[in-house]
């Protein structure tokens, strides 16, 4: 199972028994897609990583694209659960923005950072050519920006964020940082500066 995931109950269609743990198989697929990209990943590599035969993969999924879409949904659900667990401990709007920023900065460090973000990889590789992937990535991004803006407005209401801050503009700036730090993490050269950069971007809320 990938290091930055939580276990969630597998979703199974009624009357369709599985011979393998779907979540564990998808976690393995996430690693491969994140490291190699969609086009750079072969069915043979997925088969080896997921511990399945090609026949089992095609029985559970229509094709490589279907594996990718399932892996993408799993990735976003697990990451959301991890982030929500941290956000539940934040006591102000500013603290919630800081939690999101630090969450992404930490993910840009070490092995997880070098592996890369599946969602950003999908945005780069597939959104121009695959409408369904574009809708999923675009929808996630829009919700994240909206959520950050909500936290900023919450912070302005509770006094933890300056009232003069332009909430939509600051939310987009924070979102852009989140995407950029994950890309920077792919090189493995910015581990020492990643957390410092998180504190720097938060100063736009002063």
Tab-separated table of C-alpha atoms in Angstrom:
chain	number	residue	atom	x	y	z
A	1	UNK	CA	0.000	0.000	0.000
A	2	UNK	CA	1.369	3.450	-0.793
A	3	UNK	CA	2.858	5.320	2.123
A	4	UNK	CA	0.520	8.317	2.106
A	5	UNK	CA	-2.788	6.456	1.895
A	6	UNK	CA	-5.460	5.247	4.255
A	7	UNK	CA	-7.260	1.935	3.918
A	8	UNK	CA	-10.877	2.292	2.887
A	9	UNK	CA	-13.395	-0.478	2.305
A	10	UNK	CA	-13.294	-1.773	-1.279
A	11	UNK	CA	-16.284	-1.042	-3.437
A	12	UNK	CA	-17.711	-4.206	-4.939
A	13	UNK	CA	-20.625	-4.676	-7.272
A	14	UNK	CA	-23.328	-6.951	-5.807
A	15	UNK	CA	-22.893	-10.549	-6.880
A	16	UNK	CA	-19.434	-9.966	-8.328
A	17	UNK	CA	-16.838	-11.641	-6.108
A	18	UNK	CA	-13.210	-10.620	-6.503
A	19	UNK	CA	-10.151	-12.811	-6.157
A	20	UNK	CA	-7.962	-9.926	-5.014
A	21	UNK	CA	-8.084	-6.832	-2.806
A	22	UNK	CA	-9.127	-4.047	-5.149
A	23	UNK	CA	-7.756	-1.212	-3.027
A	24	UNK	CA	-4.356	-2.849	-2.653
A	25	UNK	CA	-4.208	-3.473	-6.396
A	26	UNK	CA	-5.142	0.143	-7.142
A	27	UNK	CA	-2.574	1.443	-4.638
A	28	UNK	CA	0.066	-0.488	-6.564
A	29	UNK	CA	-1.230	0.946	-9.848
A	30	UNK	CA	-1.056	4.461	-8.373
A	31	UNK	CA	2.655	4.008	-7.722
A	32	UNK	CA	3.324	2.944	-11.296
A	33	UNK	CA	1.217	5.662	-12.928
A	34	UNK	CA	2.703	8.337	-10.642
A	35	UNK	CA	6.279	7.325	-11.394
A	36	UNK	CA	5.993	6.541	-15.094
A	37	UNK	CA	2.985	8.542	-16.256
A	38	UNK	CA	-0.006	7.197	-18.130
A	39	UNK	CA	1.623	6.755	-21.533
A	40	UNK	CA	4.824	5.391	-20.006
A	41	UNK	CA	2.984	2.636	-18.148
A	42	UNK	CA	2.348	-0.705	-19.823
A	43	UNK	CA	-0.160	-3.397	-18.954
A	44	UNK	CA	2.798	-5.685	-18.227
A	45	UNK	CA	4.099	-3.233	-15.629
A	46	UNK	CA	0.659	-2.896	-14.079
A	47	UNK	CA	0.307	-6.678	-14.011
A	48	UNK	CA	3.602	-7.085	-12.161
A	49	UNK	CA	2.948	-4.238	-9.700
A	50	UNK	CA	-0.650	-5.240	-8.955
A	51	UNK	CA	0.236	-8.921	-8.613
A	52	UNK	CA	-2.394	-9.891	-11.179
A	53	UNK	CA	-2.500	-11.733	-14.445
A	54	UNK	CA	-3.398	-9.780	-17.534
A	55	UNK	CA	-6.644	-11.757	-17.624
A	56	UNK	CA	-7.543	-10.661	-14.092
A	57	UNK	CA	-6.878	-7.034	-14.963
A	58	UNK	CA	-9.069	-7.179	-18.059
A	59	UNK	CA	-11.776	-9.003	-16.102
A	60	UNK	CA	-11.920	-6.253	-13.472
A	61	UNK	CA	-11.203	-3.328	-15.820
A	62	UNK	CA	-11.990	-2.765	-19.450
A	63	UNK	CA	-8.523	-1.513	-20.385
A	64	UNK	CA	-5.516	0.480	-19.141
A	65	UNK	CA	-7.551	3.678	-19.189
A	66	UNK	CA	-10.145	2.110	-16.901
A	67	UNK	CA	-7.378	1.067	-14.490
A	68	UNK	CA	-6.090	4.633	-14.546
A	69	UNK	CA	-9.507	6.176	-13.857
A	70	UNK	CA	-10.088	3.808	-10.945
A	71	UNK	CA	-6.600	4.556	-9.610
A	72	UNK	CA	-7.222	8.296	-9.967
A	73	UNK	CA	-10.464	8.083	-7.978
A	74	UNK	CA	-8.770	5.968	-5.314
A	75	UNK	CA	-5.859	8.412	-5.105
A	76	UNK	CA	-8.104	11.448	-4.673
A	77	UNK	CA	-10.339	9.715	-2.108
A	78	UNK	CA	-7.418	8.596	0.037
A	79	UNK	CA	-5.639	11.950	-0.120
A	80	UNK	CA	-8.904	13.721	0.759
A	81	UNK	CA	-9.396	11.480	3.796
A	82	UNK	CA	-5.864	12.210	5.012
A	83	UNK	CA	-6.291	15.949	4.543
A	84	UNK	CA	-9.709	16.005	6.199
A	85	UNK	CA	-8.266	14.234	9.244
A	86	UNK	CA	-5.723	17.021	9.623
A	87	UNK	CA	-8.230	19.778	8.926
A	88	UNK	CA	-10.450	18.506	11.726
A	89	UNK	CA	-7.738	19.607	14.161
A	90	UNK	CA	-7.427	23.157	12.785
A	91	UNK	CA	-9.101	25.840	14.887
A	92	UNK	CA	-9.212	28.839	12.541
A	93	UNK	CA	-9.484	29.740	8.891
A	94	UNK	CA	-5.783	30.548	8.688
A	95	UNK	CA	-4.923	27.270	10.390
A	96	UNK	CA	-6.984	25.412	7.786
A	97	UNK	CA	-5.214	27.132	4.892
A	98	UNK	CA	-1.876	26.390	6.581
A	99	UNK	CA	-2.869	22.743	6.998
A	100	UNK	CA	-3.593	22.404	3.288
A	101	UNK	CA	-0.357	24.138	2.278
A	102	UNK	CA	1.821	22.093	4.634
A	103	UNK	CA	0.084	18.885	3.597
A	104	UNK	CA	1.097	19.442	-0.025
A	105	UNK	CA	4.587	20.663	0.896
A	106	UNK	CA	5.231	17.518	2.949
A	107	UNK	CA	4.009	15.371	0.054
A	108	UNK	CA	6.611	17.044	-2.173
A	109	UNK	CA	9.464	15.725	-0.021
A	110	UNK	CA	11.345	12.445	-0.103
A	111	UNK	CA	10.214	9.360	-1.974
A	112	UNK	CA	6.604	10.544	-2.209
A	113	UNK	CA	7.760	13.804	-3.748
A	114	UNK	CA	9.987	12.120	-6.301
A	115	UNK	CA	7.197	9.736	-7.217
A	116	UNK	CA	5.000	12.687	-8.104
A	117	UNK	CA	1.318	13.481	-8.004
A	118	UNK	CA	-1.034	11.328	-10.038
A	119	UNK	CA	-3.513	14.179	-10.472
A	120	UNK	CA	-0.921	16.613	-11.824
A	121	UNK	CA	0.467	13.942	-14.125
A	122	UNK	CA	-3.040	13.350	-15.467
A	123	UNK	CA	-3.521	17.062	-16.001
A	124	UNK	CA	-0.326	17.291	-18.035
A	125	UNK	CA	-0.741	14.106	-20.074
A	126	UNK	CA	-4.420	13.559	-20.661
A	127	UNK	CA	-6.691	16.539	-20.115
A	128	UNK	CA	-6.187	17.955	-23.613
A	129	UNK	CA	-7.160	14.658	-25.209
A	130	UNK	CA	-9.518	12.926	-22.781
A	131	UNK	CA	-12.719	14.757	-21.860
A	132	UNK	CA	-13.555	12.492	-18.928
A	133	UNK	CA	-10.138	12.902	-17.351
A	134	UNK	CA	-10.321	16.660	-17.984
A	135	UNK	CA	-13.664	16.829	-16.184
A	136	UNK	CA	-12.365	14.881	-13.201
A	137	UNK	CA	-9.179	16.893	-12.875
A	138	UNK	CA	-10.937	20.194	-13.533
A	139	UNK	CA	-13.684	19.400	-11.056
A	140	UNK	CA	-11.202	18.499	-8.353
A	141	UNK	CA	-9.173	21.650	-8.961
A	142	UNK	CA	-12.249	23.881	-8.894
A	143	UNK	CA	-13.432	22.342	-5.623
A	144	UNK	CA	-10.007	22.770	-4.056
A	145	UNK	CA	-9.788	26.446	-5.032
A	146	UNK	CA	-13.321	27.003	-3.734
A	147	UNK	CA	-12.469	25.265	-0.470
A	148	UNK	CA	-9.325	27.325	0.044
A	149	UNK	CA	-11.281	30.519	-0.655
A	150	UNK	CA	-13.825	29.425	1.929
A	151	UNK	CA	-11.077	28.929	4.505
A	152	UNK	CA	-9.684	32.390	3.709
A	153	UNK	CA	-13.085	34.006	4.187
A	154	UNK	CA	-13.493	32.038	7.395
A	155	UNK	CA	-10.137	33.368	8.553
A	156	UNK	CA	-11.160	36.922	7.748
A	157	UNK	CA	-14.309	36.425	9.796
A	158	UNK	CA	-12.446	35.008	12.801
A	159	UNK	CA	-9.626	37.555	12.570
A	160	UNK	CA	-6.820	35.131	11.721
A	161	UNK	CA	-6.458	36.469	8.138
A	162	UNK	CA	-6.198	40.146	7.212
A	163	UNK	CA	-9.440	41.646	5.986
A	164	UNK	CA	-7.780	43.386	3.029
A	165	UNK	CA	-6.705	40.084	1.450
A	166	UNK	CA	-8.469	39.388	-1.860
A	167	UNK	CA	-9.950	35.964	-1.130
A	168	UNK	CA	-10.388	34.697	-4.723
A	169	UNK	CA	-6.954	35.904	-5.806
A	170	UNK	CA	-5.221	34.528	-2.729
A	171	UNK	CA	-7.031	31.197	-3.099
A	172	UNK	CA	-5.805	30.866	-6.687
A	173	UNK	CA	-2.279	31.821	-5.621
A	174	UNK	CA	-2.299	29.151	-2.905
A	175	UNK	CA	-3.688	26.577	-5.336
A	176	UNK	CA	-0.962	27.421	-7.856
A	177	UNK	CA	1.641	26.919	-5.127
A	178	UNK	CA	0.168	23.502	-4.280
A	179	UNK	CA	0.515	22.364	-7.875
A	180	UNK	CA	3.970	23.850	-8.280
A	181	UNK	CA	5.490	22.367	-5.143
A	182	UNK	CA	4.460	18.857	-6.191
A	183	UNK	CA	6.160	19.387	-9.563
A	184	UNK	CA	9.279	20.733	-7.832
A	185	UNK	CA	9.303	17.649	-5.620
A	186	UNK	CA	9.775	15.383	-8.638
A	187	UNK	CA	13.444	16.402	-8.858
A	188	UNK	CA	14.138	15.652	-5.199
A	189	UNK	CA	16.247	18.807	-5.002
A	190	UNK	CA	13.990	20.956	-2.852
A	191	UNK	CA	13.284	18.816	0.216
A	192	UNK	CA	15.035	21.229	2.557
A	193	UNK	CA	13.199	24.260	1.209
A	194	UNK	CA	9.721	22.775	0.737
A	195	UNK	CA	8.421	23.441	4.230
A	196	UNK	CA	10.027	26.885	4.268
A	197	UNK	CA	8.253	27.679	1.014
A	198	UNK	CA	4.962	26.714	2.654
A	199	UNK	CA	5.493	29.327	5.336
A	200	UNK	CA	6.446	31.881	2.684
A	201	UNK	CA	3.233	31.429	0.670
A	202	UNK	CA	1.160	31.777	3.835
A	203	UNK	CA	2.447	35.338	4.259
A	204	UNK	CA	0.089	36.451	1.504
A	205	UNK	CA	-2.636	36.119	4.127
A	206	UNK	CA	-1.071	38.843	6.324
